[in-house]
Coordinates of N, CA and C in Angstrom, one line a residue:
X1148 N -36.2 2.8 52.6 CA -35.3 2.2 51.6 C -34.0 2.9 51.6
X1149 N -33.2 2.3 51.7 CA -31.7 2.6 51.8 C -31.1 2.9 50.3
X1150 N -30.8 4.0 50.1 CA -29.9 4.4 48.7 C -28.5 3.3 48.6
X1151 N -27.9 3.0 47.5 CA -27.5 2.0 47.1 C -26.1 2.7 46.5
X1152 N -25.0 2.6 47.4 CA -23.7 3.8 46.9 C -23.0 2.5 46.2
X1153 N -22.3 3.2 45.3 CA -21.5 2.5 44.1 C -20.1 3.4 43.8
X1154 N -19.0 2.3 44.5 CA -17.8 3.3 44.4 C -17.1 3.1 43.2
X1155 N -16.6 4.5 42.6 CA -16.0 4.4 41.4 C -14.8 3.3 41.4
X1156 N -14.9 3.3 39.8 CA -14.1 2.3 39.2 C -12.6 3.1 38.7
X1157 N -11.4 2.1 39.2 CA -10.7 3.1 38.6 C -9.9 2.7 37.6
X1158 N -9.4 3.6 36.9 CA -8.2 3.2 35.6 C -7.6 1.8 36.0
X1159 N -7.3 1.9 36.7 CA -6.0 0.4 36.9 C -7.4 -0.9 36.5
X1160 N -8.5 -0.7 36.5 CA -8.9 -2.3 36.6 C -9.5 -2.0 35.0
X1161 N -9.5 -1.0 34.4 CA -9.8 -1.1 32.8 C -8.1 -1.5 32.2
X1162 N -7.6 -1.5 32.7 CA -5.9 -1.9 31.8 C -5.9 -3.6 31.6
X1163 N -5.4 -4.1 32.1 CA -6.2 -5.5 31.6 C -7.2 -5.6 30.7
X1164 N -8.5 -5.3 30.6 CA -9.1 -5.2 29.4 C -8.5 -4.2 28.3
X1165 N -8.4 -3.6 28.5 CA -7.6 -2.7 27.1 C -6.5 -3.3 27.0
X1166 N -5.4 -3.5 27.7 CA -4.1 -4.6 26.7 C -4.7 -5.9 25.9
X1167 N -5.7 -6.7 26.5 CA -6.2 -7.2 26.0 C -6.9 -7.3 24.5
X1168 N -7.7 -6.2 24.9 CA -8.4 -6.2 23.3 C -7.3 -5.8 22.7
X1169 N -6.1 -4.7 22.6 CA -5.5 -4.4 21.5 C -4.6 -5.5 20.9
X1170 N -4.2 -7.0 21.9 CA -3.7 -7.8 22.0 C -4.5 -8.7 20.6
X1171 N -5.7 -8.7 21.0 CA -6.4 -9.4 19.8 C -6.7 -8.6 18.9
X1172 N -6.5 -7.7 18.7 CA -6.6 -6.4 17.6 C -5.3 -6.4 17.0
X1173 N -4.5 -6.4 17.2 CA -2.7 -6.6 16.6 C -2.6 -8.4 15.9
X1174 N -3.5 -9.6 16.7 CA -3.4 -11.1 16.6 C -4.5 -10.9 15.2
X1175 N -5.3 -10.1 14.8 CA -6.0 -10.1 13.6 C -5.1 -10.1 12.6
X1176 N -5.8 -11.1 11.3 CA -5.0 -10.8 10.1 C -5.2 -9.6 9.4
X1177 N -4.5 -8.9 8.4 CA -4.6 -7.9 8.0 C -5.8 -8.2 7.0
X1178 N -6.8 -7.0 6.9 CA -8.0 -7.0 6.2 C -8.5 -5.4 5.6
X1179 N -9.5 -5.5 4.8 CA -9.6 -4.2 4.3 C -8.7 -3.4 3.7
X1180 N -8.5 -2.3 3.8 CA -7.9 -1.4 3.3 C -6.6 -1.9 3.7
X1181 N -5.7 -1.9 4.3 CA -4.8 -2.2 4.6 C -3.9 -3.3 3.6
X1182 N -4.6 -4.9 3.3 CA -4.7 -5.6 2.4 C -3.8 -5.2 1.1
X1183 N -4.4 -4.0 0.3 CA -4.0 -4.0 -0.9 C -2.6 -3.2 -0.6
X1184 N -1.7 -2.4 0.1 CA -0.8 -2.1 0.6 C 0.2 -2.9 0.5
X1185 N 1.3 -2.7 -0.3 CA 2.6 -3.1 -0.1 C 3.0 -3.5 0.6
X1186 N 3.7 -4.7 1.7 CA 3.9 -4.8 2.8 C 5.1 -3.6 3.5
X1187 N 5.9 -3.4 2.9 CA 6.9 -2.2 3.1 C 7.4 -1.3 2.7
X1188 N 8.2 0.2 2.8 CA 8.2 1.4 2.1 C 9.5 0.5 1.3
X1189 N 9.4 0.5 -0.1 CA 10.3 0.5 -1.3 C 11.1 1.1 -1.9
X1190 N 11.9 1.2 -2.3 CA 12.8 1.9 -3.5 C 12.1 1.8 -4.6
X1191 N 11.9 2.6 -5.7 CA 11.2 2.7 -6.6 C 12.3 2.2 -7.7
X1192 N 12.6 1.5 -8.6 CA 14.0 0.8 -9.1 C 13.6 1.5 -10.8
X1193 N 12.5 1.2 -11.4 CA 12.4 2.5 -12.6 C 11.1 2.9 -12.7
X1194 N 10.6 3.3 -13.6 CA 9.1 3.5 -14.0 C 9.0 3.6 -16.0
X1195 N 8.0 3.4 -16.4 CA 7.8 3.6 -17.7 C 6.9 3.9 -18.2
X1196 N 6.5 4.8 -19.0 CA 5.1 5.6 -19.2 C 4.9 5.2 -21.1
X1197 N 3.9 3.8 -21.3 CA 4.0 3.6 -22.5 C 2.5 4.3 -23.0
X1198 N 3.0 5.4 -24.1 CA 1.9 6.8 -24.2 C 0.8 6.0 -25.2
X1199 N -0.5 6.2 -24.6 CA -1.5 6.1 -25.4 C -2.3 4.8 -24.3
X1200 N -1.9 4.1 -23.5 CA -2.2 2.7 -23.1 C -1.4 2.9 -21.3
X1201 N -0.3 3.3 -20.6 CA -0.6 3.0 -19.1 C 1.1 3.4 -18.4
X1202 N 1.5 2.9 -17.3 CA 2.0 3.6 -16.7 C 2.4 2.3 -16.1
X1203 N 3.9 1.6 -16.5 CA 4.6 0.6 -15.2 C 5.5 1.6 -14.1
X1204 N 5.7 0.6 -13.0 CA 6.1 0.9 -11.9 C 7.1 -0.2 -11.3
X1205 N 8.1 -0.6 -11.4 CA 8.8 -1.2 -10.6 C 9.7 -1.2 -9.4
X1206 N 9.4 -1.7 -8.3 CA 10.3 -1.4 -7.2 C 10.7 -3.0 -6.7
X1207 N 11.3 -2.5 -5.3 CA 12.4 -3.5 -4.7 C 11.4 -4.7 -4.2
X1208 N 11.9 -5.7 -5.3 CA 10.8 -7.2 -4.4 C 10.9 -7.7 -3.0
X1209 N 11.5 -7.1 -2.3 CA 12.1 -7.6 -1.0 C 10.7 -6.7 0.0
X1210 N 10.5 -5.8 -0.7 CA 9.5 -4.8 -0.3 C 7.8 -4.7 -0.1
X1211 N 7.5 -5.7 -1.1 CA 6.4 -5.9 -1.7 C 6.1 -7.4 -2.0
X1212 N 4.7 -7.6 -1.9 CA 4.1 -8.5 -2.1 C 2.9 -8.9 -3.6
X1213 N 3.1 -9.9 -3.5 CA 1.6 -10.5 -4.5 C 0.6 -10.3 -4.1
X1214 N 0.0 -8.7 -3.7 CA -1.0 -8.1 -3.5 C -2.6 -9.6 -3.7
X1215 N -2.6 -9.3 -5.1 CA -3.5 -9.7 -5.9 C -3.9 -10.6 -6.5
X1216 N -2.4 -11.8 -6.4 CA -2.0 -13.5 -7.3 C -2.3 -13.0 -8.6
X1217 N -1.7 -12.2 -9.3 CA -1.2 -11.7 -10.7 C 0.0 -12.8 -11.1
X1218 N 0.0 -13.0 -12.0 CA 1.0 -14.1 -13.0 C 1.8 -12.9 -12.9
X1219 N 2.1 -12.1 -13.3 CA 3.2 -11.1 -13.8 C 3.6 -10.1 -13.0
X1220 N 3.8 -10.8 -11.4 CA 4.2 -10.4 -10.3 C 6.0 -9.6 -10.1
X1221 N 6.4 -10.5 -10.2 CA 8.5 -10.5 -10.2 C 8.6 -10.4 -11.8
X1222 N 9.0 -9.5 -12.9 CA 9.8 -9.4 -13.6 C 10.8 -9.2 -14.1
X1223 N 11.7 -10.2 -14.8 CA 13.0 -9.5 -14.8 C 13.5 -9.5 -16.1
X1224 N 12.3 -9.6 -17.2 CA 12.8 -9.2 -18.8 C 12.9 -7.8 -18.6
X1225 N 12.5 -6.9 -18.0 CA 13.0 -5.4 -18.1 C 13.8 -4.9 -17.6
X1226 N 14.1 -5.2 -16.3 CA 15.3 -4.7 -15.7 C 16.4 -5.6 -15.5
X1227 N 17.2 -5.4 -15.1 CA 18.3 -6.7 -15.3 C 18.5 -7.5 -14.0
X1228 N 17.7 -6.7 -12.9 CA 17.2 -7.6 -11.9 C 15.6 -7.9 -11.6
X1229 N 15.3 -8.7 -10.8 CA 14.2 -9.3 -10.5 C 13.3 -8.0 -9.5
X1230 N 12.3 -7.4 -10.1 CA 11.5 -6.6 -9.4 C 10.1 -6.8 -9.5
X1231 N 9.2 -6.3 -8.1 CA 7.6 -6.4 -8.4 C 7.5 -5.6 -9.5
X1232 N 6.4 -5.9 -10.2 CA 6.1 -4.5 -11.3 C 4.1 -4.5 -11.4
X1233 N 4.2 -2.6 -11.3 CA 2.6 -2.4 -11.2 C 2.3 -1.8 -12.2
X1234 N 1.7 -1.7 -12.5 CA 0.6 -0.8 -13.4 C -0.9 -0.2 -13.5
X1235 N -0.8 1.0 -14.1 CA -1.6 1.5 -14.3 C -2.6 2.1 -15.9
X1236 N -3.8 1.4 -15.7 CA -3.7 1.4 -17.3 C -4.4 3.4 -17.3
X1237 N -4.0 4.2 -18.5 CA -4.8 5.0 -18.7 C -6.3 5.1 -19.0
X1238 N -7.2 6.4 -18.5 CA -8.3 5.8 -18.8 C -8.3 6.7 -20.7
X1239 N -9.2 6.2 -21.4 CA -9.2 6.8 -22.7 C -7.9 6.7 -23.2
X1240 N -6.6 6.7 -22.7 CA -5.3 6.5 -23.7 C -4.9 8.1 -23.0
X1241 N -5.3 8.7 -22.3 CA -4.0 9.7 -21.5 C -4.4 9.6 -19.9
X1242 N -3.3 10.0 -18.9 CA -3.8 9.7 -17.6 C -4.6 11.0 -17.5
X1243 N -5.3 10.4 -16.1 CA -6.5 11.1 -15.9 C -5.6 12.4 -14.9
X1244 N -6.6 13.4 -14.0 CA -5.6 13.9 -13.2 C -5.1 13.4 -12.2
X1245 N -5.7 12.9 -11.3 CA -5.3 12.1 -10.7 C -3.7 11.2 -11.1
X1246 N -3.9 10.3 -11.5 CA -2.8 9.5 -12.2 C -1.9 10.7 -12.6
X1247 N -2.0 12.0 -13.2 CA -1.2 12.7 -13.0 C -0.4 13.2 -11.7
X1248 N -1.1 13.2 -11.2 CA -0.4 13.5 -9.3 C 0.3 12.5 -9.1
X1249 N 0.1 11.1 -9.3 CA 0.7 9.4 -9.1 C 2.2 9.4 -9.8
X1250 N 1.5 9.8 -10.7 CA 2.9 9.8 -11.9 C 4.0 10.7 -11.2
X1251 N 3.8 11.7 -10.8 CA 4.4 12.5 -10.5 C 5.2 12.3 -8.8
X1252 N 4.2 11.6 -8.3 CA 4.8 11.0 -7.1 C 6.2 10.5 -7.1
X1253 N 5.7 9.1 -8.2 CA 6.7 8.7 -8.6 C 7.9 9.1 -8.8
X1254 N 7.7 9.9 -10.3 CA 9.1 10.7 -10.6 C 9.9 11.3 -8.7
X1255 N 9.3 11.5 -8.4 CA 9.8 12.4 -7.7 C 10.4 11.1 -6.6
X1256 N 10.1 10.4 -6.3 CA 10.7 9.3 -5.5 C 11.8 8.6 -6.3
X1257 N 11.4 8.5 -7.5 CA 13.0 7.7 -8.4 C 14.1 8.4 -8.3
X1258 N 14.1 10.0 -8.3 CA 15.0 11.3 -8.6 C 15.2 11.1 -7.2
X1259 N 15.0 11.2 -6.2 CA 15.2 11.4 -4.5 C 15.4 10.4 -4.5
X1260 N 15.2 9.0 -4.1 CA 15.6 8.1 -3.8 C 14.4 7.8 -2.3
X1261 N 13.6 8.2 -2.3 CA 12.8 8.2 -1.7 C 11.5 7.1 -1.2
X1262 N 11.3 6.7 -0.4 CA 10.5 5.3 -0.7 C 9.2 5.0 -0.6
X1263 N 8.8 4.5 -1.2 CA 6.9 4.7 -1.0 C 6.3 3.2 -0.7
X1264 N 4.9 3.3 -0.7 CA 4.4 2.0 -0.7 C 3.0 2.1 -1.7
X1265 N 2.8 1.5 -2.2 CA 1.7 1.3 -3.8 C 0.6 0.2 -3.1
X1266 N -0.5 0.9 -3.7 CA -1.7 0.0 -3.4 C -2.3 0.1 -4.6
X1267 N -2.7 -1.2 -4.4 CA -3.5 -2.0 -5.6 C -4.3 -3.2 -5.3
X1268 N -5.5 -2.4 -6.2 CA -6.8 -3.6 -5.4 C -7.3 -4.4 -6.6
X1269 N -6.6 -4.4 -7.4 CA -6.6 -5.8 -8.3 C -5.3 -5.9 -9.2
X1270 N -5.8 -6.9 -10.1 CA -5.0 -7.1 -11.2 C -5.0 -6.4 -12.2
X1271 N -4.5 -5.7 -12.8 CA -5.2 -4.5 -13.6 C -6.0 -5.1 -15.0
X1272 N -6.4 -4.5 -15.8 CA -7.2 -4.6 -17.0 C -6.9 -5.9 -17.9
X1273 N -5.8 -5.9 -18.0 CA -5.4 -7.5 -18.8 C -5.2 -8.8 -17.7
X1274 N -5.2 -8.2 -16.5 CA -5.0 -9.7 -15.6 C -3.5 -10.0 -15.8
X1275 N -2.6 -9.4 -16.1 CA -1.3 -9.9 -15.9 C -0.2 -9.1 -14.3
X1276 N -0.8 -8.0 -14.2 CA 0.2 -7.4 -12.9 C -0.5 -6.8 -12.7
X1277 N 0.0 -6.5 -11.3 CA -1.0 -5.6 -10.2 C -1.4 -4.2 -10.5
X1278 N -1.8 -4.0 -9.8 CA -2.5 -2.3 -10.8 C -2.2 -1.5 -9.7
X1279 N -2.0 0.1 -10.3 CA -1.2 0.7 -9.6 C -2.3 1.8 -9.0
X1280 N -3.1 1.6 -8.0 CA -4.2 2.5 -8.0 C -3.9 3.9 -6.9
X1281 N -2.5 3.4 -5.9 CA -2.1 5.1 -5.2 C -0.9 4.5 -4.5
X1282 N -0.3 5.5 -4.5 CA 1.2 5.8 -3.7 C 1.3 6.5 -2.7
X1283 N 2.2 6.2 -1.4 CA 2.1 7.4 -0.2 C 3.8 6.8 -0.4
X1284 N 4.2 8.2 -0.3 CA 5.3 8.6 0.1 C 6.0 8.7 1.3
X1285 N 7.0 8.0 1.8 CA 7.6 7.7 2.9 C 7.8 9.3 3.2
X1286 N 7.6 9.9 4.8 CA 7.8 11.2 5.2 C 9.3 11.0 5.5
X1287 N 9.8 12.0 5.4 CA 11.2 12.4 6.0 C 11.4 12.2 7.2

């Protein structure tokens, strides 16, 4: 019986399959984690911390999306222009620690001018705007 030689395969004929799959990996819609993500890093335009009850967030609508199909998506009785607005309700009526680090995020992006992107994976507690569940900070 004759042994049975098998000549290696080389890089060049796995590249066509690998552009390929990443080809249909990039053609997927966005899902999971990804999903509740802002579509783009934003300008943070103000913030407001109403004590006892939660934590708005508005930034640049040009930036962000209707995460969630919240009714109370684009408001512009607060600011004098048209912005997404999120929220975060407190838990018990003060933020938790967490939500302290958020908060803080924030501040620190409104003062810098700095831009972030907000994820939120629902509509928050009353069902009227998106809920503000974490922030990543655009790097330098």
């Amino acid at each position: 019986m004759r042994p049975t030689t098998v000549q290696r395969v080389k890089k060049i004929l796995f590249q066509p399959g690998l552009y390929g799959l990443l080809a249909v990996a990039m053609a997927t819609p966005v899902s999971g984690w990804a999903a509740a993500w802002t579509q783009a890093w934003g300008k943070v335009l103000a913030t407001a911390s109403i004590t006892g009850f939660g934590f708005y967030v508005w930034i640049d609508p040009q930036t962000a999306n209707n995460i969630n199909n919240c009714p109370k998506y684009l408001e512009a009785a607060v600011l004098a222009q048209p912005a997404a607005e999120f929220f975060m309700t407190y838990s018990n009526g003060v933020p938790s620690e967490s939500q302290k680090v958020t908060i803080t995020q924030l501040s620190l992006a409104v003062s810098t001018g700095q831009l972030v992107k907000i994820y939120s994976g629902s509509c928050n507690n009353y069902g009227n705007y998106n809920s503000l569940d974490g922030v990543s900070l655009k790097p330098n």
